[in-house]
Coordinates of C-alpha atoms in Angstrom, one line a residue:
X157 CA 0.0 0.0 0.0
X158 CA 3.0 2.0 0.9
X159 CA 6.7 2.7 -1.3
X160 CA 8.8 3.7 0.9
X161 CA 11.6 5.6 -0.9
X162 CA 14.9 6.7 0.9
X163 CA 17.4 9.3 -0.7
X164 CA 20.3 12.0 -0.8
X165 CA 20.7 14.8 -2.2
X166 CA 23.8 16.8 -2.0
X167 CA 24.1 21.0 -2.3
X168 CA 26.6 23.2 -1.7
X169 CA 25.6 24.2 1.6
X170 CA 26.0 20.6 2.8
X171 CA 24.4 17.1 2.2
X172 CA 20.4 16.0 3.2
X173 CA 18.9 12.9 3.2
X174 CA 14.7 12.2 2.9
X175 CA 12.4 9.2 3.4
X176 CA 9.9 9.7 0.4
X177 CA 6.2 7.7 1.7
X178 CA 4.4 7.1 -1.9
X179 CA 0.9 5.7 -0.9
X180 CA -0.2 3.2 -4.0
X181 CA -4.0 4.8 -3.6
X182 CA -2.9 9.0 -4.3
X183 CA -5.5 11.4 -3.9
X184 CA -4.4 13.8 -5.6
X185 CA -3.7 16.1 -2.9
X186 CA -0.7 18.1 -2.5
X187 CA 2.3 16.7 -1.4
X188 CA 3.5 17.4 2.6
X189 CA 6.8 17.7 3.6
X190 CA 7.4 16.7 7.2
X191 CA 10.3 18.3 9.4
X192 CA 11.8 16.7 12.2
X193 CA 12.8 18.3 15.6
X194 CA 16.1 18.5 17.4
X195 CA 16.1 14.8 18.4
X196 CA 16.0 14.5 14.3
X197 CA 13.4 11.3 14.7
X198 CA 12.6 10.9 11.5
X199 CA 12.2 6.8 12.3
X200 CA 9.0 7.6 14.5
X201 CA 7.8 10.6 12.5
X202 CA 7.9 7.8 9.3
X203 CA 6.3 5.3 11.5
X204 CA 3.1 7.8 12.2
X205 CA 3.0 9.5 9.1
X206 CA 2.7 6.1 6.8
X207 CA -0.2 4.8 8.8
X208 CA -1.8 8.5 8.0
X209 CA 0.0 8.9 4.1
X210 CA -2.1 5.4 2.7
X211 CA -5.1 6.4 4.7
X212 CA -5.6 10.1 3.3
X213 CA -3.9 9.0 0.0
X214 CA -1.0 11.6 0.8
X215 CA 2.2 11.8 -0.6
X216 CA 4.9 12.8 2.2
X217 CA 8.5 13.4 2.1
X218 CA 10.5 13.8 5.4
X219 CA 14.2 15.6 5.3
X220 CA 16.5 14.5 7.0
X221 CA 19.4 17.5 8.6
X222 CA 21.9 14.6 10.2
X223 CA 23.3 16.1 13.1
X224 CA 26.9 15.8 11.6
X225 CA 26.2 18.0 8.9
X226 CA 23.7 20.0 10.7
X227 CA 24.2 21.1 14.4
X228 CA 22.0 24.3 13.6
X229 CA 18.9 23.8 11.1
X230 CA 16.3 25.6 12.7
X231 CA 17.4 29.0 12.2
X232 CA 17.9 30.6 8.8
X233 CA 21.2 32.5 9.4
X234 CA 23.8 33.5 7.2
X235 CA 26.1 30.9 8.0
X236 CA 23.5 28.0 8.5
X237 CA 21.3 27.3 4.9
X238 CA 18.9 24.7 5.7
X239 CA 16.7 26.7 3.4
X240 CA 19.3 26.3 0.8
X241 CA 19.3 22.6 1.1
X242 CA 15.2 22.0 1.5
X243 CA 15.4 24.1 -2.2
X244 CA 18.4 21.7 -3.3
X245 CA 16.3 18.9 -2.0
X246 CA 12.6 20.3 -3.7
X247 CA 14.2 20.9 -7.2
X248 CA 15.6 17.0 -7.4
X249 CA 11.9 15.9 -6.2
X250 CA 10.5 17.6 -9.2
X251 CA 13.5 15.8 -11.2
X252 CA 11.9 13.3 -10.1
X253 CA 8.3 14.2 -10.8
X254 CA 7.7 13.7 -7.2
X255 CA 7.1 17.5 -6.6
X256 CA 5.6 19.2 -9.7
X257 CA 5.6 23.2 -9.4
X258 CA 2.6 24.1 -7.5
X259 CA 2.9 25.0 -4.1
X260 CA 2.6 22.1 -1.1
X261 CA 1.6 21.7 2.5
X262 CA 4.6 22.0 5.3
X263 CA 5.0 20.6 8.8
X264 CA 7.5 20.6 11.9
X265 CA 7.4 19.8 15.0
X266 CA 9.5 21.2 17.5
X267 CA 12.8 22.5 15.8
X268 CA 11.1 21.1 12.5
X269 CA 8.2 24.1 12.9
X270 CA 10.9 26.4 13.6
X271 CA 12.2 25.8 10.2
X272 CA 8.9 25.3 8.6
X273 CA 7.7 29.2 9.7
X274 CA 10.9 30.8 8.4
X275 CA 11.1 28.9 5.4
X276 CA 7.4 29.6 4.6
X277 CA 8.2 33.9 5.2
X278 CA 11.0 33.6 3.1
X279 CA 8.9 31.6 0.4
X280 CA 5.2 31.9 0.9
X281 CA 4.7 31.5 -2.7
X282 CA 6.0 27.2 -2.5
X283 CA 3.7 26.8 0.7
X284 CA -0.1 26.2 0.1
X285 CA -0.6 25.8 4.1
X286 CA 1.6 25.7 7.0
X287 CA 1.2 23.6 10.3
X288 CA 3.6 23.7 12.9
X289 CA 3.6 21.7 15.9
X290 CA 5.0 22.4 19.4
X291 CA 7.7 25.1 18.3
X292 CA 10.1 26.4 21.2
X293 CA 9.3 29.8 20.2
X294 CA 8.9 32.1 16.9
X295 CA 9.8 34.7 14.6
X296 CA 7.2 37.0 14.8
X297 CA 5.9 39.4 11.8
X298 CA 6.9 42.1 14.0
X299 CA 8.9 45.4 12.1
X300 CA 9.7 46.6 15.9
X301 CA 11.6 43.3 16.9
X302 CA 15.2 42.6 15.2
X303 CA 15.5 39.1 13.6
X304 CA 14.9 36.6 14.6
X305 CA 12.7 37.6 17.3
X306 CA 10.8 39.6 14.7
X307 CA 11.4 40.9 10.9
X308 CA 13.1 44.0 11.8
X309 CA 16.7 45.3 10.5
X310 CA 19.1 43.3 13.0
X311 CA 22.0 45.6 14.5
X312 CA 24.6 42.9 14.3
X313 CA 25.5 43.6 10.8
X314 CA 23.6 40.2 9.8
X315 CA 21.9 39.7 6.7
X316 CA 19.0 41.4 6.2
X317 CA 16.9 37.7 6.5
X318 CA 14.0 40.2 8.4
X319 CA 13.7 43.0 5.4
X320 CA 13.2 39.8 3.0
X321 CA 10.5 37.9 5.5
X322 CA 8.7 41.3 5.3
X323 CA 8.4 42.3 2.0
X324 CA 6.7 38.2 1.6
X325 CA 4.4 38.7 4.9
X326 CA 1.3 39.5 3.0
X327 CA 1.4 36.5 0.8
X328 CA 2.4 34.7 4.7
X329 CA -0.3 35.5 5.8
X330 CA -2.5 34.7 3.2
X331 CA -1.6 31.0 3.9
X332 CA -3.8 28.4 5.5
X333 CA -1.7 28.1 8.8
X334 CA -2.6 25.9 11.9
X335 CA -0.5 25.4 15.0
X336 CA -0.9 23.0 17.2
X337 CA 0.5 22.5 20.6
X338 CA -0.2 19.7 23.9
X339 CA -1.9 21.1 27.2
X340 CA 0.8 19.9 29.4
X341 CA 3.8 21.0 27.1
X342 CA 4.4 23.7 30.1
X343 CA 8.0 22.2 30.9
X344 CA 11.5 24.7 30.5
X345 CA 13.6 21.7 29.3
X346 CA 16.9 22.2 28.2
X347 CA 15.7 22.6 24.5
X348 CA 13.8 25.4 25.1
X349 CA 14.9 28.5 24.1
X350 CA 14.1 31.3 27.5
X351 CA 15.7 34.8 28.2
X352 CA 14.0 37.4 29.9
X353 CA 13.1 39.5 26.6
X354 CA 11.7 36.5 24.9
X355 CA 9.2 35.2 27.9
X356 CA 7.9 39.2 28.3
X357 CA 6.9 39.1 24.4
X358 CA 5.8 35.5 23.6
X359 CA 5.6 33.8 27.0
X360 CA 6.9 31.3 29.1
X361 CA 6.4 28.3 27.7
X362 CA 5.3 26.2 24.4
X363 CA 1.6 26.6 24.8
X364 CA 1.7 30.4 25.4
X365 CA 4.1 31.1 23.2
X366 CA 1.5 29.3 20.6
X367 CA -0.9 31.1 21.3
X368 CA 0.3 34.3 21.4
X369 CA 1.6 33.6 17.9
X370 CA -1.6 33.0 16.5
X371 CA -3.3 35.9 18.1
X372 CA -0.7 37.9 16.6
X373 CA -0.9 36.2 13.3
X374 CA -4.9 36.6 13.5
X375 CA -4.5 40.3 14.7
X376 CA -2.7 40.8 11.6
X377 CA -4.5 39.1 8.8
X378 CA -7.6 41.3 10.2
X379 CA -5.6 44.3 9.6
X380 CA -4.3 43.1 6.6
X381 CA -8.4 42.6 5.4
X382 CA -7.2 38.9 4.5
X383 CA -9.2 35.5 5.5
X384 CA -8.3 35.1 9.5
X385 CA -7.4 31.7 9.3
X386 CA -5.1 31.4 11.8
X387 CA -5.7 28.3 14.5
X388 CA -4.7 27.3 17.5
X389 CA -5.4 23.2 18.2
X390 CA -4.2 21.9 21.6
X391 CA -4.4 18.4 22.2
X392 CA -5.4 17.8 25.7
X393 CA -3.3 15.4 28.2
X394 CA -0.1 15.6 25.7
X395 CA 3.5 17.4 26.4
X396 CA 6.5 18.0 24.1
X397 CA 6.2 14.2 22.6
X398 CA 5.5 14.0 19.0
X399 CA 4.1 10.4 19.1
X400 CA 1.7 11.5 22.2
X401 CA 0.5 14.7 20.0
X402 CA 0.1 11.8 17.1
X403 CA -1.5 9.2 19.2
X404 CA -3.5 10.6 21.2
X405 CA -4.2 13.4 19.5
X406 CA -4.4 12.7 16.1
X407 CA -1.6 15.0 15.1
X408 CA -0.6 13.2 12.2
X409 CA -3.6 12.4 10.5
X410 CA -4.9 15.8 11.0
X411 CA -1.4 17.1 8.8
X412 CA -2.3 14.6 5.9
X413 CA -5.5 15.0 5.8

């Protein structure tokens, strides 16, 4: 029911790997592309999404950053180019015939949403909707906040990765985004990004930092006279665990479907 596809793709920013999930029934929907967090389990992530891929009919490709190659991937940064390699990776998919040109959906959890909302405000025009689940915090589409706290002009002589996010921000928020984030994911771990400037803005922890994100991502689309489309979904009895948020929540077939 299931072709299970594994690959490589090298750029000049560094090499990635993927795990392609080709369901034999396809619906015809959009492919997803899945991003892992910082504890890069792509294995479980696989595992969830295939049972969710044949059922929906989805097509779903999962990069792989190995840790080797990529310490930093969640952040786009002038020295780090995840971007870079998820555009290296995108144009041998459509090699391929995998990916065809039209835009698709994009996920991360954790460190993978991270990655997912940056990539999308650099390149709202390849992302048809956006969920991200669990994030450790955001980049807001705030001009007051330097990036990447916000998409203001940084003062550390940085590239200018905030002036590009803006001048894309009203085709961002144009997209279908969803964000999705367990009740008891409430824990400071060691993972989580906190300094005093951070919690006053976006909060504490995981779940207020979600939904502060959204009501600033609703506040603006209203502003903005777009669709408010905007959610916040928060799976009840689950922490920072992608296969609770799956399980128990339905996290995965909610993504592919």
């Amino acid at each position: 029911e299931l072709e299970l596809v594994r690959m490589s793709s090298f750029t000049e920013v560094g090499p990635i790997a993927a795990v392609l999930l080709l369901p034999a029934k396809d619906a015809g929907k959009p492919p997803l592309m899945a991003l892992h967090g910082i504890s890069r389990n792509v294995d479980q992530m696989v595992a969830e999404l295939s049972i969710a891929a044949i059922q929906h009919g989805r097509q779903v490709i999962l990069p792989y950053f190995a840790e080797c190659d990529w310490p930093v991937f969640q952040r786009i940064t002038r020295r780090h180019r995840p971007d870079r390699a998820l555009l290296a990776l995108i144009e041998t998919l459509r090699s391929m015939q995998v990916l065809g040109n039209a835009a698709f959906d994009l996920f991360g959890f954790s460190g993978g949403a991270q990655l997912a909302h940056r990539f999308a405000m650099l390149y709202p025009q390849m992302v048809r909707r956006l969920h991200m689940g669990a994030s450790g915090w955001y980049t807001l589409p705030d001009n007051g906040q330097p990036y990447p706290m916000g998409i203001g002009c940084s003062d550390k002589g940085t590239y200018h990765w905030g002036r590009r996010m803006a001048s894309g921000l009203d085709s961002y928020l144009r997209r279908q985004i969803t964000v999705y984030v367990g009740s008891e994911d409430t824990v400071v771990d060691s993972a989580l990004r906190s300094n005093q400037a951070l919690n006053d803005i976006q909060g504490e922890n995981r779940v207020q930092r979600a939904r502060h994100y959204v009501e600033t991502l609703r506040r603006l689309q209203a502003d903005c006279a777009v669709e408010v489309s905007a959610e916040l979904v928060v799976f009840d009895g689950c922490g920072h665990d992608f296969m609770q948020c799956s399980r128990r929540g339905g996290l995965s077939a909610r993504v592919c479907n």
